[in-house]
Structures are given as structure tokens and as C-alpha cells.
Amino acid sequence: MNKRPINAGPGSASRPEHQQPAQNSEPGQPRFAPDALDRRPVRPSRLGYNAGMLAVGIIFIAAIYGTGMDARALLDLPASIIRYGQLMAAGVFQIPDETVAGYWSQSFDAMFESVAIAWVGTMVGALFSLPLGFMAARNMSPLPVYVVVRFILSVIRAVPEIIFAIAIMLPLFGFGSGGGGALAGAMALGISSIGTLSKLISEAIEAVDGGPLESSRASGSNHLQLIRWAVLPQVMPEVIAIWLYRFEVNIRASAILGVLGAGGIGSLLSTVFGARDWDRIGIVLVVIILVTMVVDQISAFIRHRVIHGPTVRHGGGEPQEDDGGAPGPGPGPASQAGTSVEKDPAPKSTRAAAGL
Amino acid sequence: MATASAAPSTPTEDHRSPESHAPAIPVATARPEAPRPSGLVYLGLVGLAVLAFIFFWATRDSGSVLLIPLGFVTLWAPLYPVIGLAVMLLTLALCFKAKVGTMGAFGVLAFIIMSYWAGSTVNFTLLEIPSRWSNVEPRLMAFLDPNWSYIWTVRDQWLITMSMAVVATLVGCAIGLVLAMFASPVSSPNKGVSQAIKAVNSVVRSIPDVGWALLFVAFIGGTAHGLGPMAGVLALLMFNIGIVAKLLSETIDSVNPGPVEAADAAGANLTQRNRLAILPQVLPGFVSYGLYVFELNIRASAALGIVGVGGIGSAMMLQLNRFAFENVAAILIALIVVVLLVDMFSMYIRRKLL
């Protein structure tokens, strides 16, 4: 019945029968006449793309001139990297005698102090960020509250943490490692964490599954009960992941506050760089890398565990004994028991926090 | 914490397979009980709490002592570690009562120990705020009354900062893209390369931005030698490479495998496959990471002025060392405005592109 040539061109399969021009033509004529649907698609204009690329290129070249960089400095760079790198390596790999062992332990102490600063800062931020996150979520709070809280959060996010440190915290708590500088750094980190944390948490809350919300509204729960039973169990894994990310970020951020006098690894860094003591610089850098990587690994493990729940054995389908109190296995994992969970990356909104 | 542990409940609906389950007796309507956690492991956790208490005792630096009169003898113990121990034991008891699983209880305990350790390391106290508030007040007053006329005098520095951010962002994103392609097992030539690049990247990422800035200032000289911007760009560059490579390689990991397989089946080599099957998929993410990094760069270059890279940060530190807080306040307000503007701009671009 259907005598259309096989190679009728794109679009022929979807063409309605009654439109076929071959229906009323005599046998000699080709049964197929191309129509608009059979044309090859026109390549879309790349004018906008090219103009954008050109603009980026112009801005780039203008920016290179704008910085007033001296490119000749780059020529010396490899030589100085090798020279100072050798000095640093010599410092790291020398057999530790009394003084060198002292350098190592001093570096570790300073780094641990940085970790402590970051932890306290994250706790302060976490304390405020959960309520503020709820206030900044459109589906949880009325419009006026939402607008005001969002504005405050974006102002907090715009201010770098050194400003909180300089303006408020350092004069308030004092300088130096022992003299309250660490606390000042922690508080500055905490205040400046609030902005990012609340924003990410509010995004997690806005992305919550509506089913539990509806069912708890239907069963007559008030606002607090709704949050407690419908929202928190869903967002808590992601919130904990966000907090952990911020902890990692804060460890790095505490270094810059340390240079200002807030203790921790930053103070040590500015001391050893000030003295240009390359042995100690190498040791401090190695300690920073070691501790940061270990902390990152631990926090990645916890994050994975919190988001995906405990690893479930194949076949049985029964949760392991220690399943009980792990903070809510979250929306998904119960249903995907037995499947591999390794490939799932962290949720998108938490990934955005990784860098800052 | 013990929220969602309402036990995976499948009491009903199982009538069709009576062999595998107990026959449907009234239990079907009752809510299943959470399993009782292992008491032995809880005892182990109590032991951990006691170990932590001993550690806190040994490393305390506050002299406050708690006296416990028992009638025949008066025990003493340092106050804060005892409070810590009480909190830990109380929490464990609550967890046991609420039938929290052992892993959850361990998590809570580790959280408390970590918090106590961190708090005592930074000497956490809020009691001194009222007495020291007088130090802050003049600064806050100065910050609330900025020197508006100063804002325009540092526009050259602003130009340098913006230029540094642009250069570092563009170059850093380009290098980050290449590294991310090598780092993700989806797009890299082989497993060894991807592991090696990942290791290098995590080393790059673990040195904080100020560490990079200090390094490059030491390598090629800072603002004092007129080389601040170069050092600043290099430091921001390393900082950006770390972020972009990490985020982007995670994005590549989770790319849709369909086009990749199609490219493989059509006989594409690695470059063609990455160019045609992977790059278009990650491009939106790449652009938004780039904008995000640009925002970070402006904020970071203000902060890195402390260690002598060029730009607005240097001007700010100069004013700060002169205790000219009105001028610092003017710079800060301009900084907030600039960051907000960049934020809005990048949101606009993101909406336009994605």
C-alpha cells in the first residue's frame, strides 16, 4: 500500500498521509516531490557566538594591558621555582634533628589550630544558617520575609571575611594565637559562612519533594510539624553535606585571616615567608597539603555516607544493623537498595560550594 | 538526627508470598519497632567518651575546678572537661533511649568531641565581648561614616583588580578545562593519567590562595618591586585551576553516556570524542563555574592585597596600616557594590546562556 521510496528524505516518516504529493500523480512521474519538511536543516547563525568570543578576546587582551604585568618576570620564574623548590625539598627531606622536629610540630600545631578555627566558624555559621535557610526558601516563608532575608544574605556573601575580621572581630577578641586571635578568626569565618550556607540550604529546601509536604498538611500539621516531619528528613543529608563542604572551604579561608593576625597556619606562613626561611616554608607547605588532604578525604567519606546511607549488601535487601540512626538516608537510597552507589556525585547545589 | 529511622516498613502488601513472611497476623497494622542497638557497642562508645575526657583533662588550660563533696572525701576535677563528659554521656544515653543506631551515635559523639576540642583550642568565650566592645566602637563608627571622596581616587587600583580577575579567570578556566578532561575517567586516555592528574590537582587545591600568593610574591617579587599584579595573577590562576578542574571533572563524571558511546561506535578518537560528545554537555556547567570563579577572584584579590599582590587589596592594606578607617570603609563599600554588580551580571549571563 505504502509505495513511498525508502530514501524519501528526512521528515518523510512523520509526514501525514494526506499531504503526500505522490497520491495524485501519474505513473511516469516520480512519486516523491520534496517539500519544506525534506530540506536539510539550515545551520543556525553563529554570529552571536563569534561576536561573544571576539568580545571575550578583546577583553582578555585589554585586561592583560590593564594589569600592567611585567611579562619579563615570567622568564625568571622557572629558574626561581627550581632554585627555591630545591631549597624547600632540602628542608623537607633533611633528617629531623631537634630544631627541625620543632619546626614540624610547630607546623602541625598551627595547622590543627586552623582546623579548629574552621570547625568553630562552621558551627557558628551552621547554627544561624538553618533557620535563615528556611526563611530564605520561597516555599517555606512569606514573601516579605523571603525578600528581606535574601537581601541580607547577598550582602553578607558580598563581604569578604577579612572585612569582618578587620572591622569587628579582631578588635573585639584581640590578636595573636593565644590572645583571642583564633576566636576572632573563627567568628569572622562564622559570620561570613552564614551567607553561602543559608543560600545553599534554601536552595535544597526549595527543591524538596512535595509529596510529604502535602500529606502532612492533609493530616493537619502546623508549620513547625511540617518542617520537622516533612522537610527536615528530606534535606538533612544535603544540609550536612553543605556544612562539611563549608568546613573544607573554611580551613583554606582561615589561612588568609591568619596573615592578618588571627592565628593558625596563616600566621605561621606569613612569619616564615617574612623570614624567607625556605626550609621551614617547605615543611609548612607539606603539612598544609597533608592535613588538608586528610580532612578532605574524611569529610568526603562522611558526606558520601550521609547522602547515600550505609552501603547495603547485595541480595539480602535487609539494612545492616547500624542503619538506624544515620541521619536520614534521604529521599532516594531506600529504593535503590543493592545498587551501586559509587557513581552518584554529590547534589549539584552542594558542588557549587566546593570552591569558595 | 534520629528522624528518618522509622524503619523500612513493608508490613502490608505482602500477602501474596506467605512462605517468605510470617502469615498476616495483627502485626500488619502495628508500626514496626526500631531494632534495639547493640549495647556492647554503646559501652565501647562510653569508653571512647571517657578517653576523650582524659584527653581534655590532660590538655586543659583553664584552672576552674569542680569540687564534688562525697562526705568522707572531696573529689575534684577540672570544670570544663567534666561538663564535656556529662554532655557526651547524656547524649549517648539519649541516643540509646531513642534507639539510634551505633553508627549514628558514633557520629554524634565524634561531633561533640570535635567541637569541644576546637572550642578549647580557640579559647571559645563570649564573656569578654561587653568589656572589649569599646575597642570596636570607634572602628564601627568610622565604617558607618566612610570617606566618600576617597572612592574615586583608587580607580586605577580597581582597574588592576578587575583586569587581574579577568586574566586569571580566562587562563585558569582554559587550563582547568584541559586538566578536568584528563582527570575524569570518562574522558581521560587511561586510568593512570586520570589518577595522576587527580593527585596533582588535590595538591594544588590544598594550598590556600594566600599560600600561593606568598609563594609567587617570594618567587618573582611583590608590589614593592612593581611585580605585584604578576604574582597576583599567578596566585589566582593556581587557585582557579584547582576549583575549575575539581568541579568540572565531577561534572564530566556524571555526563550522559549516550553520546560518548555513539562517538566511540562511530570510531572517534579521544580528542574527537571529548570535543563532540563531552564538551557540549559540560559547556553550560563550565560557563557557570567560570562566572563563579570570576566572582571569587574579585573577592580574593581584595584579600590577597595583605600579602602584597597588586590591586585594590594593596590600597586597602595601605590605608589600614595608617589606621585611616574612613578610607578603608570607602573601599569596602565599593567592594560590596562591585561584588553585587558582578553577581547580578553573572546571574544575567547564566540565565541568558543556560
XYZ file of C-alpha atoms in Angstrom:
710
model
C 0.000 0.000 0.000
C 2.641 2.443 1.049
C 4.748 2.952 -2.040
C 6.859 5.732 -0.701
C 10.539 5.257 -1.657
C 12.642 4.157 1.193
C 15.010 7.009 0.812
C 12.358 9.671 0.950
C 14.498 12.036 2.920
C 14.265 13.365 6.398
C 10.824 14.037 7.686
C 9.073 11.677 5.338
C 8.252 9.190 8.034
C 6.422 11.769 10.063
C 4.575 13.332 7.150
C 0.843 12.792 7.355
C -0.619 10.575 4.673
C -2.997 13.095 3.150
C -0.202 15.552 2.465
C 1.701 13.158 0.290
C 2.030 14.675 -3.155
C 2.548 11.232 -4.693
C -1.132 10.361 -4.275
C -2.494 12.016 -7.431
C 0.392 11.899 -9.860
C 0.587 9.764 -12.967
C 2.823 6.669 -13.037
C 5.653 8.220 -15.060
C 6.344 10.985 -12.580
C 8.467 10.393 -9.566
C 6.232 9.552 -6.654
C 8.054 11.871 -4.368
C 8.366 15.607 -4.580
C 10.399 17.273 -1.843
C 8.537 19.695 0.325
C 9.595 22.051 3.146
C 9.996 19.214 5.603
C 12.510 17.441 3.405
C 15.009 20.226 3.260
C 18.197 19.819 5.152
C 18.156 21.940 8.268
C 19.912 25.248 7.885
C 22.916 25.676 10.059
C 21.995 28.231 12.735
C 23.831 31.508 12.627
C 26.976 31.588 14.664
C 27.167 35.368 14.592
C 26.274 35.782 18.241
C 28.717 33.114 19.301
C 31.539 34.556 17.237
C 30.830 38.079 18.424
C 30.857 36.840 22.003
C 34.174 35.076 21.514
C 35.626 38.184 19.893
C 34.441 40.315 22.805
C 35.997 37.898 25.288
C 39.252 38.014 23.346
C 39.307 41.803 23.284
C 38.519 41.969 26.992
C 41.270 39.460 27.666
C 43.918 41.431 25.793
C 42.728 44.687 27.334
C 42.893 43.076 30.755
C 46.455 41.923 30.198
C 47.408 45.508 29.472
C 45.248 46.692 32.342
C 47.097 44.719 34.957
C 50.371 46.252 33.872
C 52.009 42.856 34.281
C 55.660 42.647 33.539
C 55.988 39.569 31.355
C 59.743 39.511 31.811
C 59.123 38.291 35.332
C 57.795 35.093 33.791
C 61.169 34.382 32.211
C 62.823 34.165 35.601
C 60.021 32.112 37.065
C 61.180 28.592 36.082
C 64.668 29.262 37.368
C 63.422 30.557 40.705
C 60.935 27.721 41.019
C 63.748 25.221 40.604
C 66.103 27.060 42.918
C 63.610 27.628 45.732
C 61.999 24.245 45.133
C 65.356 22.603 45.787
C 65.746 24.618 48.965
C 62.296 23.598 50.131
C 62.857 19.944 49.274
C 66.122 20.048 51.152
C 64.230 21.372 54.148
C 61.565 18.708 53.955
C 63.811 15.717 53.404
C 66.553 16.523 55.892
C 66.908 14.176 58.828
C 64.979 15.905 61.580
C 67.230 16.957 64.426
C 65.972 18.828 67.462
C 65.207 22.154 65.742
C 63.744 20.628 62.600
C 61.481 18.377 64.642
C 60.411 21.549 66.409
C 59.520 23.092 63.041
C 57.426 20.074 62.136
C 55.499 20.027 65.387
C 55.042 23.795 65.258
C 53.589 23.470 61.764
C 51.249 20.696 62.818
C 50.105 22.699 65.838
C 49.383 25.728 63.679
C 47.534 23.624 61.123
C 45.435 21.953 63.805
C 44.638 25.364 65.175
C 43.452 26.323 61.702
C 41.255 23.228 61.612
C 39.819 24.194 64.989
C 39.174 27.744 63.780
C 37.405 26.400 60.721
C 35.342 23.987 62.811
C 34.162 26.663 65.240
C 33.477 29.017 62.348
C 31.452 26.371 60.558
C 29.494 25.632 63.741
C 28.642 29.300 64.199
C 27.623 29.517 60.569
C 25.624 26.299 60.748
C 23.787 27.487 63.838
C 22.424 30.523 62.041
C 22.202 29.085 58.575
C 19.461 26.530 59.183
C 16.760 28.980 60.363
C 17.900 31.572 57.843
C 17.823 28.949 55.125
C 14.200 28.213 55.952
C 13.419 31.922 55.936
C 15.075 32.315 52.543
C 13.215 29.415 50.938
C 10.299 30.566 48.872
C 8.110 27.570 49.691
C 8.610 27.919 53.435
C 8.251 31.592 54.243
C 6.033 34.525 53.281
C 7.204 36.903 50.600
C 8.304 39.872 52.785
C 10.474 37.671 54.998
C 11.872 35.946 51.931
C 12.844 39.195 50.210
C 14.429 40.761 53.295
C 16.390 37.657 54.263
C 17.589 37.104 50.698
C 18.868 40.674 50.534
C 20.708 40.389 53.847
C 22.250 37.112 52.739
C 23.505 38.526 49.476
C 25.114 41.448 51.304
C 26.841 39.033 53.695
C 28.042 36.988 50.738
C 29.473 40.058 49.074
C 31.668 40.976 52.033
C 34.939 39.047 52.201
C 35.698 37.511 55.555
C 38.761 39.666 56.108
C 36.421 42.616 56.454
C 34.520 41.033 59.299
C 37.852 40.204 60.851
C 39.340 43.678 60.494
C 36.248 45.661 61.297
C 34.736 43.737 64.159
C 36.292 40.518 65.295
C 39.992 41.264 65.715
C 39.466 44.378 67.825
C 36.744 42.570 69.706
C 38.668 39.441 70.607
C 42.295 40.509 70.276
C 45.191 39.479 68.060
C 47.612 36.586 68.071
C 47.358 32.860 68.539
C 46.979 32.873 72.270
C 45.318 36.235 72.673
C 41.959 35.563 71.153
C 43.053 35.914 67.537
C 41.921 32.371 66.803
C 38.496 33.076 68.225
C 38.314 36.295 66.219
C 39.147 34.352 63.068
C 36.568 31.714 63.883
C 33.849 34.281 64.452
C 34.714 36.134 61.251
C 34.573 32.875 59.294
C 31.308 32.004 61.005
C 29.609 35.256 60.134
C 30.764 35.141 56.555
C 29.773 31.470 56.219
C 26.185 32.342 57.008
C 25.577 33.878 53.594
C 26.686 30.974 51.438
C 25.384 28.284 53.760
C 21.911 29.793 54.009
C 21.695 30.278 50.275
C 22.635 26.676 49.522
C 20.346 25.348 52.245
C 17.449 27.419 50.980
C 18.019 26.005 47.502
C 17.965 22.490 48.931
C 14.723 23.278 50.741
C 13.135 24.712 47.634
C 13.968 21.527 45.753
C 12.206 19.361 48.309
C 9.733 16.690 47.169
C 6.197 17.997 47.543
C 4.548 14.685 48.464
C 5.432 14.587 52.154
C 4.512 18.270 52.473
C 1.056 17.632 51.081
C 0.434 14.594 53.179
C 1.438 16.288 56.392
C -0.697 19.301 55.527
C -3.556 16.921 54.808
C -3.150 15.284 58.179
C -3.366 18.697 59.805
C 0.149 19.509 60.879
C 1.101 23.058 61.682
C 4.116 24.830 60.239
C 6.625 23.533 62.762
C 5.411 19.962 62.476
C 5.588 20.292 58.719
C 9.215 21.358 58.925
C 10.076 18.686 61.448
C 8.426 15.724 59.742
C 8.252 16.579 56.063
C 11.144 18.901 55.253
C 13.981 18.142 57.655
C 14.171 14.401 56.944
C 14.476 15.201 53.261
C 17.025 17.999 53.384
C 19.126 16.978 56.381
C 21.614 14.799 54.438
C 22.194 17.536 51.943
C 22.433 20.173 54.664
C 25.088 18.155 56.459
C 26.950 17.787 53.181
C 26.802 21.543 52.680
C 28.154 22.156 56.167
C 31.025 19.778 55.545
C 31.885 21.499 52.279
C 31.934 24.801 54.058
C 34.220 23.312 56.698
C 36.728 22.401 53.998
C 36.424 25.855 52.497
C 36.872 27.485 55.887
C 40.134 25.646 56.513
C 41.542 27.319 53.435
C 39.950 30.641 54.254
C 41.363 30.668 57.763
C 44.836 30.974 56.271
C 44.150 34.446 54.947
C 42.815 35.577 58.304
C 45.909 34.166 59.937
C 48.063 36.539 57.919
C 46.108 39.385 59.491
C 46.896 38.070 62.960
C 44.144 35.549 63.620
C 46.444 32.664 64.459
C 46.543 29.312 62.765
C 48.571 28.334 59.752
C 48.283 31.770 58.167
C 50.264 33.432 60.934
C 52.987 30.827 60.617
C 53.025 31.192 56.835
C 53.478 34.936 56.989
C 56.224 34.522 59.600
C 58.250 32.014 57.592
C 57.764 33.852 54.323
C 58.733 37.084 56.037
C 61.987 35.447 57.135
C 62.386 33.746 53.735
C 63.349 30.623 55.605
C 62.901 28.137 52.775
C 63.468 25.032 54.904
C 60.547 25.929 57.092
C 58.430 27.101 54.158
C 58.758 23.659 52.622
C 57.823 21.972 55.876
C 54.803 24.212 56.410
C 53.568 23.622 52.860
C 53.913 19.858 53.205
C 51.986 19.953 56.478
C 49.248 22.061 54.903
C 48.918 19.655 51.994
C 48.900 16.571 54.226
C 46.357 17.805 56.741
C 44.075 19.361 54.152
C 44.024 16.216 52.070
C 43.299 14.002 55.058
C 40.495 16.272 56.238
C 39.079 16.402 52.712
C 39.113 12.620 52.473
C 37.380 12.185 55.823
C 34.766 14.748 55.018
C 34.173 13.265 51.570
C 33.650 9.877 53.224
C 31.189 11.297 55.736
C 29.393 13.211 53.026
C 29.039 10.108 50.901
C 27.815 8.111 53.880
C 25.309 10.775 54.893
C 23.893 11.311 51.424
C 23.752 7.719 50.226
C 23.209 5.955 53.506
C 25.147 2.894 54.563
C 26.325 0.502 51.910
C 23.676 -2.143 51.501
C 24.670 -5.750 50.902
C 23.653 -7.303 47.631
C 20.794 -9.750 47.529
C 19.510 -9.614 51.069
C 17.901 -6.243 50.851
C 17.984 -6.034 54.612
C 19.583 -2.953 56.019
C 22.615 -3.533 58.118
C 22.308 -3.275 61.823
C 23.871 0.137 62.074
C 21.405 1.657 59.665
C 19.281 3.029 62.458
C 20.394 6.489 63.364
C 22.406 7.626 60.425
C 20.868 10.960 59.655
C 18.016 10.105 57.348
C 19.066 8.082 54.336
C 17.410 10.763 52.284
C 14.856 10.573 49.563
C 16.453 8.017 47.309
C 18.597 5.316 48.719
C 15.977 3.119 50.338
C 14.517 2.291 46.965
C 17.836 1.653 45.259
C 18.983 -0.881 47.793
C 21.524 -3.236 46.377
C 22.551 -0.997 43.520
C 25.958 0.520 43.368
C 26.052 3.994 44.805
C 29.568 4.926 43.899
C 28.802 6.752 40.693
C 26.362 9.244 42.173
C 28.044 12.584 42.589
C 27.057 14.979 45.303
C 23.969 17.048 44.609
C 24.552 19.967 42.321
C 23.906 22.720 44.789
C 26.483 21.348 47.179
C 29.030 21.096 44.448
C 28.827 24.802 43.873
C 30.070 25.390 47.395
C 33.244 23.443 46.957
C 35.429 26.213 45.791
C 34.814 29.371 47.694
C 19.119 13.174 63.932
C 17.031 10.123 64.626
C 14.414 11.231 62.208
C 14.017 9.030 59.226
C 14.795 5.856 61.099
C 11.160 4.882 61.095
C 12.452 1.515 59.933
C 11.904 0.454 56.335
C 8.350 -0.620 56.839
C 6.759 -3.070 54.466
C 4.181 -4.630 56.718
C 1.235 -4.823 54.334
C 1.000 -5.782 50.667
C 2.957 -8.964 51.207
C 0.048 -11.365 51.362
C 0.888 -12.919 48.065
C 4.055 -14.503 49.312
C 3.109 -16.068 52.600
C 6.010 -18.519 52.521
C 8.686 -15.923 52.859
C 6.934 -13.954 55.577
C 5.056 -14.732 58.689
C 1.342 -15.061 57.991
C -0.579 -11.807 58.190
C -1.410 -11.535 61.828
C -2.448 -8.278 63.550
C 1.210 -7.156 63.460
C 0.484 -5.901 59.985
C -1.297 -2.846 61.340
C 1.171 -2.070 64.136
C 4.119 0.140 63.434
C 7.281 -1.930 63.492
C 9.694 -1.234 66.315
C 13.151 0.009 65.529
C 15.719 -2.637 66.359
C 17.464 -2.197 69.682
C 21.031 -1.057 69.114
C 23.867 -3.189 70.352
C 24.581 -2.448 73.990
C 28.155 -3.643 73.721
C 28.998 -1.088 71.061
C 27.375 1.579 73.200
C 29.658 0.533 76.049
C 32.565 0.984 73.663
C 31.305 4.453 72.850
C 31.162 5.268 76.561
C 34.766 4.140 76.733
C 35.590 6.496 73.890
C 33.884 9.323 75.750
C 35.991 8.571 78.835
C 39.165 8.533 76.720
C 38.190 11.894 75.281
C 37.587 13.159 78.808
C 41.084 12.083 79.841
C 42.486 13.847 76.780
C 40.561 17.009 77.607
C 41.771 16.794 81.194
C 45.380 16.475 80.100
C 45.243 19.337 77.629
C 43.037 21.778 79.547
C 44.317 25.264 80.132
C 41.592 26.687 82.314
C 42.082 26.454 86.052
C 38.427 26.230 87.010
C 37.884 23.242 89.244
C 34.742 21.407 90.196
C 34.633 20.062 93.731
C 32.457 17.043 94.403
C 31.973 16.502 98.158
C 31.133 12.877 98.876
C 31.001 13.255 102.670
C 34.093 11.277 103.543
C 36.237 12.656 100.729
C 36.048 15.573 98.322
C 36.751 14.707 94.683
C 37.932 17.405 92.362
C 38.034 17.618 88.610
C 38.599 20.380 86.094
C 35.292 22.046 85.398
C 35.094 22.188 81.613
C 36.187 18.608 80.858
C 33.626 17.414 83.365
C 30.942 19.388 81.606
C 32.137 17.872 78.342
C 31.968 14.363 79.762
C 28.494 14.994 81.144
C 27.303 16.222 77.763
C 28.794 13.217 75.995
C 27.305 10.665 78.406
C 23.931 12.380 78.403
C 23.856 12.394 74.619
C 24.801 8.726 74.477
C 22.053 7.893 76.971
C 19.525 9.841 74.922
C 20.651 8.107 71.742
C 20.316 4.718 73.411
C 16.860 5.614 74.654
C 15.824 6.724 71.191
C 17.294 3.553 69.684
C 19.682 5.435 67.489
C 21.931 3.044 65.610
C 25.519 2.679 66.686
C 26.910 4.478 63.650
C 24.663 7.463 64.274
C 25.603 7.562 67.949
C 29.269 7.405 66.998
C 28.735 10.309 64.628
C 27.098 12.401 67.332
C 29.863 11.555 69.795
C 32.578 12.403 67.290
C 30.821 15.690 66.618
C 30.789 16.592 70.320
C 34.435 15.612 70.807
C 35.495 17.594 67.755
C 33.521 20.622 68.868
C 34.936 20.511 72.383
C 38.468 20.182 71.023
C 38.008 23.011 68.537
C 36.311 25.232 71.079
C 39.063 24.764 73.636
C 41.765 25.259 71.002
C 40.433 28.657 70.011
C 39.558 29.509 73.654
C 35.954 29.998 72.790
C 34.280 32.528 75.045
C 31.720 35.221 74.523
C 32.064 36.647 78.031
C 34.644 39.235 77.064
C 32.540 40.925 74.449
C 30.979 43.582 76.719
C 34.305 44.614 78.197
C 36.064 44.838 74.852
C 33.242 46.453 72.958
C 34.883 49.859 73.385
C 37.673 48.723 71.013
C 35.207 48.061 68.267
C 33.002 51.073 68.594
C 35.322 53.698 67.060
C 36.044 51.407 64.104
C 32.406 50.670 63.534
C 31.681 54.386 63.722
C 34.367 55.011 61.115
C 32.940 52.254 58.972
C 29.500 53.780 59.217
C 30.870 57.155 58.205
C 33.043 56.442 55.180
C 35.133 58.972 53.327
C 33.109 59.157 50.155
C 35.572 61.362 48.322
C 38.188 58.646 48.599
C 36.307 56.150 46.463
C 37.291 57.744 43.160
C 40.935 58.204 43.979
C 41.638 54.472 43.801
C 40.006 53.755 40.465
C 43.344 52.736 38.905
C 43.697 50.081 41.564
C 40.190 48.901 40.791
C 41.090 48.618 37.144
C 44.102 46.491 38.030
C 41.990 44.266 40.256
C 39.338 43.713 37.618
C 41.984 43.033 34.965
C 43.731 40.557 37.213
C 40.455 38.780 37.831
C 39.660 38.615 34.107
C 43.068 37.296 33.081
C 43.210 34.759 35.888
C 39.679 33.570 35.205
C 40.136 33.078 31.481
C 43.517 31.390 31.641
C 42.580 29.402 34.725
C 39.370 28.140 33.145
C 41.193 27.104 29.984
C 43.831 25.155 31.891
C 41.190 23.823 34.251
C 39.170 22.505 31.319
C 42.132 20.572 29.951
C 43.039 19.217 33.374
C 39.440 18.225 34.073
C 39.324 16.324 30.774
C 42.411 14.430 31.830
C 41.247 13.973 35.402
C 37.876 12.401 34.777
C 37.985 8.680 33.978
C 35.235 9.260 31.408
C 37.360 11.456 29.175
C 40.976 10.702 30.019
C 43.154 8.381 27.926
C 43.697 5.906 30.730
C 43.272 5.270 34.404
C 46.844 6.100 35.324
C 46.694 9.555 33.789
C 43.435 10.345 35.489
C 44.721 9.224 38.894
C 47.932 11.196 38.477
C 46.132 14.368 37.417
C 43.689 13.958 40.275
C 46.547 13.699 42.749
C 48.266 16.772 41.326
C 45.006 18.642 41.416
C 44.313 17.832 45.019
C 47.777 19.095 45.937
C 47.107 22.310 44.020
C 43.766 22.658 45.714
C 45.008 22.058 49.218
C 47.339 25.034 49.288
C 45.164 28.040 50.139
C 45.109 31.076 47.871
C 47.144 33.129 50.294
C 49.774 30.388 50.283
C 50.054 30.649 46.504
C 50.202 34.425 46.712
C 53.022 34.306 49.266
C 54.880 31.766 47.142
C 54.700 33.785 43.956
C 55.488 37.020 45.725
C 58.581 35.295 47.076
C 59.427 33.841 43.660
C 59.120 36.931 41.493
C 58.677 39.842 43.859
C 55.618 41.707 45.086
C 54.244 45.211 44.807
C 57.443 46.553 46.265
C 59.228 45.576 43.052
C 56.342 46.617 40.844
C 55.559 42.984 40.162
C 52.509 42.638 42.351
C 49.974 42.092 39.565
C 52.029 39.320 38.007
C 52.293 37.480 41.311
C 48.625 38.093 41.943
C 47.553 36.735 38.575
C 49.700 33.635 39.021
C 48.315 33.017 42.511
C 44.712 33.470 41.392
C 45.494 31.236 38.434
C 46.542 28.315 40.607
C 43.552 28.928 42.865
C 41.202 28.865 39.871
C 42.755 25.815 38.251
C 42.135 23.854 41.429
C 38.484 24.834 41.656
C 37.589 24.527 37.986
C 39.367 21.219 37.487
C 37.685 19.719 40.538
C 34.160 20.893 39.782
C 34.366 20.229 36.078
C 35.825 16.759 36.395
C 32.918 15.888 38.675
C 30.554 17.213 36.037
C 32.286 15.128 33.380
C 31.976 12.069 35.606
C 28.218 12.381 35.573
C 27.861 13.127 31.874
C 25.212 11.305 29.849
C 26.976 8.205 28.435
C 24.797 8.034 25.298
C 26.680 10.499 23.080
C 30.009 9.151 24.331
C 29.090 5.636 23.301
C 27.805 6.909 19.976
C 31.084 8.670 19.331
C 33.003 5.523 20.249
C 30.835 3.425 17.968
C 31.388 5.852 15.105
C 35.111 5.414 15.539
C 36.049 8.749 17.041
C 39.440 9.077 18.603
C 39.872 10.523 22.078
C 40.095 14.159 21.014
C 37.105 13.920 18.726
C 35.106 12.109 21.352
C 35.881 14.684 24.039
C 35.289 17.557 21.672
C 31.991 16.365 20.256
C 30.398 14.155 22.871
C 31.558 15.531 26.201
C 32.349 19.212 25.757
C 28.862 20.245 24.576
C 27.338 18.505 27.562
C 29.537 20.177 30.153
C 29.699 23.588 28.498
C 26.828 25.166 30.480
C 28.385 23.968 33.713
C 31.767 25.213 32.564
C 30.453 28.695 31.866
C 28.734 28.941 35.200
C 31.838 27.721 37.037
C 33.813 30.352 35.170
C 31.474 33.126 36.270
C 31.545 31.815 39.816
C 35.320 31.773 39.803
C 35.410 35.324 38.448
C 33.345 36.436 41.421
C 35.663 34.600 43.789
C 38.668 36.236 42.159
C 37.498 39.759 42.831
C 36.869 38.953 46.459
C 40.134 37.042 46.755
C 42.243 39.741 45.137
C 40.945 42.210 47.689
C 42.013 39.819 50.419
C 45.363 38.968 48.859
C 46.402 42.605 48.983
C 47.525 41.813 52.513
C 50.494 39.854 51.233
C 51.472 42.330 48.551
C 49.840 41.412 45.300
C 48.652 44.447 43.419
C 45.211 45.889 43.044
C 42.637 47.223 45.424
C 43.824 44.983 48.223
C 47.158 46.784 48.375
C 45.427 50.144 48.588
C 43.225 48.801 51.355
C 46.131 47.469 53.363
C 47.953 50.763 52.969
C 45.020 52.670 54.437
C 44.587 50.061 57.128
C 48.177 50.372 58.275
C 47.631 54.137 58.536
C 44.519 53.483 60.650
C 42.534 55.501 58.116
C 39.373 53.541 58.679
C 37.153 56.003 56.794
C 39.123 55.289 53.641
C 39.064 51.545 54.272
C 35.330 51.792 54.736
C 35.005 53.597 51.417
C 36.955 50.827 49.674
C 34.880 48.160 51.378
C 31.614 49.726 50.343
C 32.849 49.975 46.774
C 33.906 46.335 47.027
C 30.468 45.245 48.192
C 28.845 47.168 45.367
C 31.235 45.706 42.789
C 30.717 42.156 44.022
C 26.953 42.603 43.975
C 27.144 44.006 40.445
C 29.298 41.115 39.277
C 26.883 38.738 40.945
C 23.949 40.264 39.102
C 25.870 40.323 35.836
C 26.826 36.681 36.111
C 23.268 35.734 37.016
C 22.116 37.557 33.891
C 24.649 35.765 31.689
C 23.824 32.440 33.257
C 20.133 32.919 32.592
C 20.869 34.027 29.060
C 23.178 31.135 28.230
C 21.679 28.185 30.037
